[in-house]
PDB file of C-alpha atoms in Angstrom:
ATOM      1  CA  LEU A  30      -2.600  -0.280 -20.230  1.00 88.00           C
ATOM      2  CA  THR A  31      -3.827  -0.763 -16.696  1.00 92.00           C
ATOM      3  CA  LEU A  32      -2.320  -1.443 -13.313  1.00 94.00           C
ATOM      4  CA  ALA A  33      -3.654  -5.005 -13.603  1.00 94.00           C
ATOM      5  CA  ASP A  34      -1.418  -5.546 -16.666  1.00 95.00           C
ATOM      6  CA  PHE A  35       1.683  -4.889 -14.564  1.00 97.00           C
ATOM      7  CA  GLU A  36       0.881  -6.136 -11.046  1.00 96.00           C
ATOM      8  CA  PRO A  37       1.676  -9.797 -11.887  1.00 97.00           C
ATOM      9  CA  LEU A  38       5.008  -8.692 -13.406  1.00 98.00           C
ATOM     10  CA  VAL A  39       6.420  -7.042 -10.262  1.00 98.00           C
ATOM     11  CA  GLY A  40       9.789  -8.649  -9.573  1.00 98.00           C
ATOM     12  CA  GLN A  41      10.372  -9.540 -13.227  1.00 98.00           C
ATOM     13  CA  CYS A  42      12.943  -8.113 -15.636  1.00 98.00           C
ATOM     14  CA  PHE A  43      12.120  -5.788 -18.513  1.00 98.00           C
ATOM     15  CA  ARG A  44      14.358  -4.598 -21.363  1.00 97.00           C
ATOM     16  CA  ILE A  45      14.592  -0.814 -21.570  1.00 97.00           C
ATOM     17  CA  GLY A  46      15.953   1.093 -24.560  1.00 94.00           C
ATOM     18  CA  GLU A  47      16.896   0.200 -28.103  1.00 88.00           C
ATOM     19  CA  GLY A  48      20.057  -0.503 -30.053  1.00 84.00           C
ATOM     20  CA  ALA A  49      23.302  -0.175 -28.116  1.00 83.00           C
ATOM     21  CA  ASP A  50      21.543   1.550 -25.190  1.00 84.00           C
ATOM     22  CA  VAL A  51      19.545  -1.456 -23.945  1.00 94.00           C
ATOM     23  CA  PHE A  52      19.660  -2.630 -20.340  1.00 96.00           C
ATOM     24  CA  ASP A  53      17.680  -4.896 -18.026  1.00 97.00           C
ATOM     25  CA  ALA A  54      15.626  -3.404 -15.215  1.00 98.00           C
ATOM     26  CA  ARG A  55      13.452  -5.140 -12.641  1.00 98.00           C
ATOM     27  CA  LEU A  56       9.927  -3.866 -12.040  1.00 98.00           C
ATOM     28  CA  ILE A  57       9.930  -3.234  -8.284  1.00 98.00           C
ATOM     29  CA  GLN A  58       6.609  -1.425  -7.778  1.00 97.00           C
ATOM     30  CA  ALA A  59       3.212  -1.089  -9.419  1.00 97.00           C
ATOM     31  CA  VAL A  60       1.244   1.423  -7.360  1.00 94.00           C
ATOM     32  CA  ASP A  61      -2.341   2.648  -7.567  1.00 94.00           C
ATOM     33  CA  LEU A  62      -2.415   6.471  -7.489  1.00 89.00           C
ATOM     34  CA  ARG A  63      -6.168   6.917  -7.696  1.00 78.00           C
ATOM     35  CA  GLU A  64      -7.616   9.915  -6.007  1.00 63.00           C
ATOM     36  CA  SER A  65     -11.206  10.921  -5.639  1.00 49.00           C
ATOM     37  CA  GLN A  66     -12.539  12.558  -8.800  1.00 51.00           C
ATOM     38  CA  GLY A  67     -15.919  13.705  -7.500  1.00 50.00           C
ATOM     39  CA  VAL A  68     -18.747  11.765  -5.944  1.00 48.00           C
ATOM     40  CA  GLY A  69     -18.469   8.079  -6.847  1.00 50.00           C
ATOM     41  CA  ARG A  70     -15.871   8.638  -9.591  1.00 49.00           C
ATOM     42  CA  ARG A  71     -12.203   7.636  -9.573  1.00 55.00           C
ATOM     43  CA  SER A  72      -9.321   8.101 -11.980  1.00 59.00           C
ATOM     44  CA  ARG A  73      -7.138   5.290 -13.370  1.00 78.00           C
ATOM     45  CA  GLN A  74      -3.803   6.663 -12.276  1.00 92.00           C
ATOM     46  CA  PHE A  75      -0.914   4.354 -11.477  1.00 95.00           C
ATOM     47  CA  SER A  76       2.855   4.397 -11.253  1.00 97.00           C
ATOM     48  CA  LEU A  77       5.503   1.847 -12.210  1.00 98.00           C
ATOM     49  CA  ILE A  78       9.022   1.832 -10.811  1.00 98.00           C
ATOM     50  CA  TRP A  79      11.925  -0.166 -12.222  1.00 98.00           C
ATOM     51  CA  ARG A  80      15.429  -0.645 -10.819  1.00 98.00           C
ATOM     52  CA  GLY A  81      18.350  -0.902 -13.231  1.00 97.00           C
ATOM     53  CA  PRO A  82      22.129  -1.079 -12.922  1.00 95.00           C
ATOM     54  CA  PRO A  83      23.630   1.519 -10.550  1.00 94.00           C
ATOM     55  CA  GLN A  84      25.825   3.069 -13.253  1.00 89.00           C
ATOM     56  CA  MET A  85      23.016   3.369 -15.842  1.00 87.00           C
ATOM     57  CA  ARG A  86      21.314   6.755 -15.847  1.00 89.00           C
ATOM     58  CA  ILE A  87      18.998   7.506 -18.753  1.00 91.00           C
ATOM     59  CA  GLU A  88      17.519  10.814 -19.818  1.00 92.00           C
ATOM     60  CA  GLN A  89      13.948  11.763 -18.979  1.00 96.00           C
ATOM     61  CA  ARG A  90      12.140  10.978 -22.222  1.00 96.00           C
ATOM     62  CA  VAL A  91      10.288   8.236 -24.092  1.00 97.00           C
ATOM     63  CA  HIS A  92      12.061   4.855 -24.010  1.00 97.00           C
ATOM     64  CA  ARG A  93      11.125   1.458 -25.445  1.00 97.00           C
ATOM     65  CA  VAL A  94      10.066  -0.961 -22.668  1.00 98.00           C
ATOM     66  CA  GLN A  95       9.771  -4.677 -23.426  1.00 97.00           C
ATOM     67  CA  HIS A  96       8.622  -7.752 -21.547  1.00 97.00           C
ATOM     68  CA  PRO A  97       7.783 -11.208 -23.002  1.00 96.00           C
ATOM     69  CA  GLU A  98       4.200 -11.039 -21.692  1.00 96.00           C
ATOM     70  CA  LEU A  99       3.435  -7.562 -23.098  1.00 96.00           C
ATOM     71  CA  ALA A 100       3.709  -5.924 -26.479  1.00 96.00           C
ATOM     72  CA  PRO A 101       6.686  -3.518 -26.660  1.00 96.00           C
ATOM     73  CA  ARG A 102       5.673  -0.037 -25.508  1.00 96.00           C
ATOM     74  CA  ASP A 103       7.184   3.401 -25.699  1.00 97.00           C
ATOM     75  CA  LEU A 104       6.861   4.906 -22.211  1.00 97.00           C
ATOM     76  CA  PHE A 105       7.933   8.235 -20.767  1.00 98.00           C
ATOM     77  CA  LEU A 106      10.463   7.338 -18.065  1.00 97.00           C
ATOM     78  CA  VAL A 107      11.922   9.600 -15.409  1.00 97.00           C
ATOM     79  CA  CYS A 108      15.078   8.741 -13.516  1.00 96.00           C
ATOM     80  CA  ILE A 109      14.091   9.152  -9.852  1.00 96.00           C
ATOM     81  CA  GLY A 110      17.554   8.386  -8.529  1.00 95.00           C
ATOM     82  CA  PRO A 111      19.424   5.548  -6.909  1.00 95.00           C
ATOM     83  CA  ASP A 112      18.624   3.429  -3.916  1.00 96.00           C
ATOM     84  CA  ALA A 113      20.974   0.951  -2.217  1.00 95.00           C
ATOM     85  CA  GLN A 114      20.568  -1.570  -5.075  1.00 96.00           C
ATOM     86  CA  GLY A 115      20.545   0.457  -8.282  1.00 97.00           C
ATOM     87  CA  MET A 116      19.133   3.338 -10.311  1.00 97.00           C
ATOM     88  CA  ARG A 117      15.329   3.732 -10.289  1.00 98.00           C
ATOM     89  CA  TYR A 118      13.018   4.841 -13.107  1.00 98.00           C
ATOM     90  CA  GLU A 119       9.347   5.741 -12.990  1.00 98.00           C
ATOM     91  CA  ALA A 120       6.482   5.842 -15.482  1.00 98.00           C
ATOM     92  CA  VAL A 121       3.226   7.488 -14.383  1.00 96.00           C
ATOM     93  CA  PHE A 122      -0.079   6.715 -16.104  1.00 94.00           C
ATOM     94  CA  THR A 123      -2.978   9.164 -15.806  1.00 87.00           C
TER      95      THR A 123
END
């Protein structure tokens, strides 16, 4: 997976979880985290942030993430807390 896979999907809804613990979350950010890795070399780090319902707080662990344009993926998600519109979750790719 690359940042380019997710950039066009910012603003769209994803399904997170499986079974009875499924909820919709909107991808609100896809951010390049690249830092210099020596002369002329760069890493492929990026971060994705979703916003879900305010009352939904999931544990920090691997969760199933689905979107119609991507194959279902198991991603390690961290709850980074609420903002004014809902609870936010982050996945970091290194």
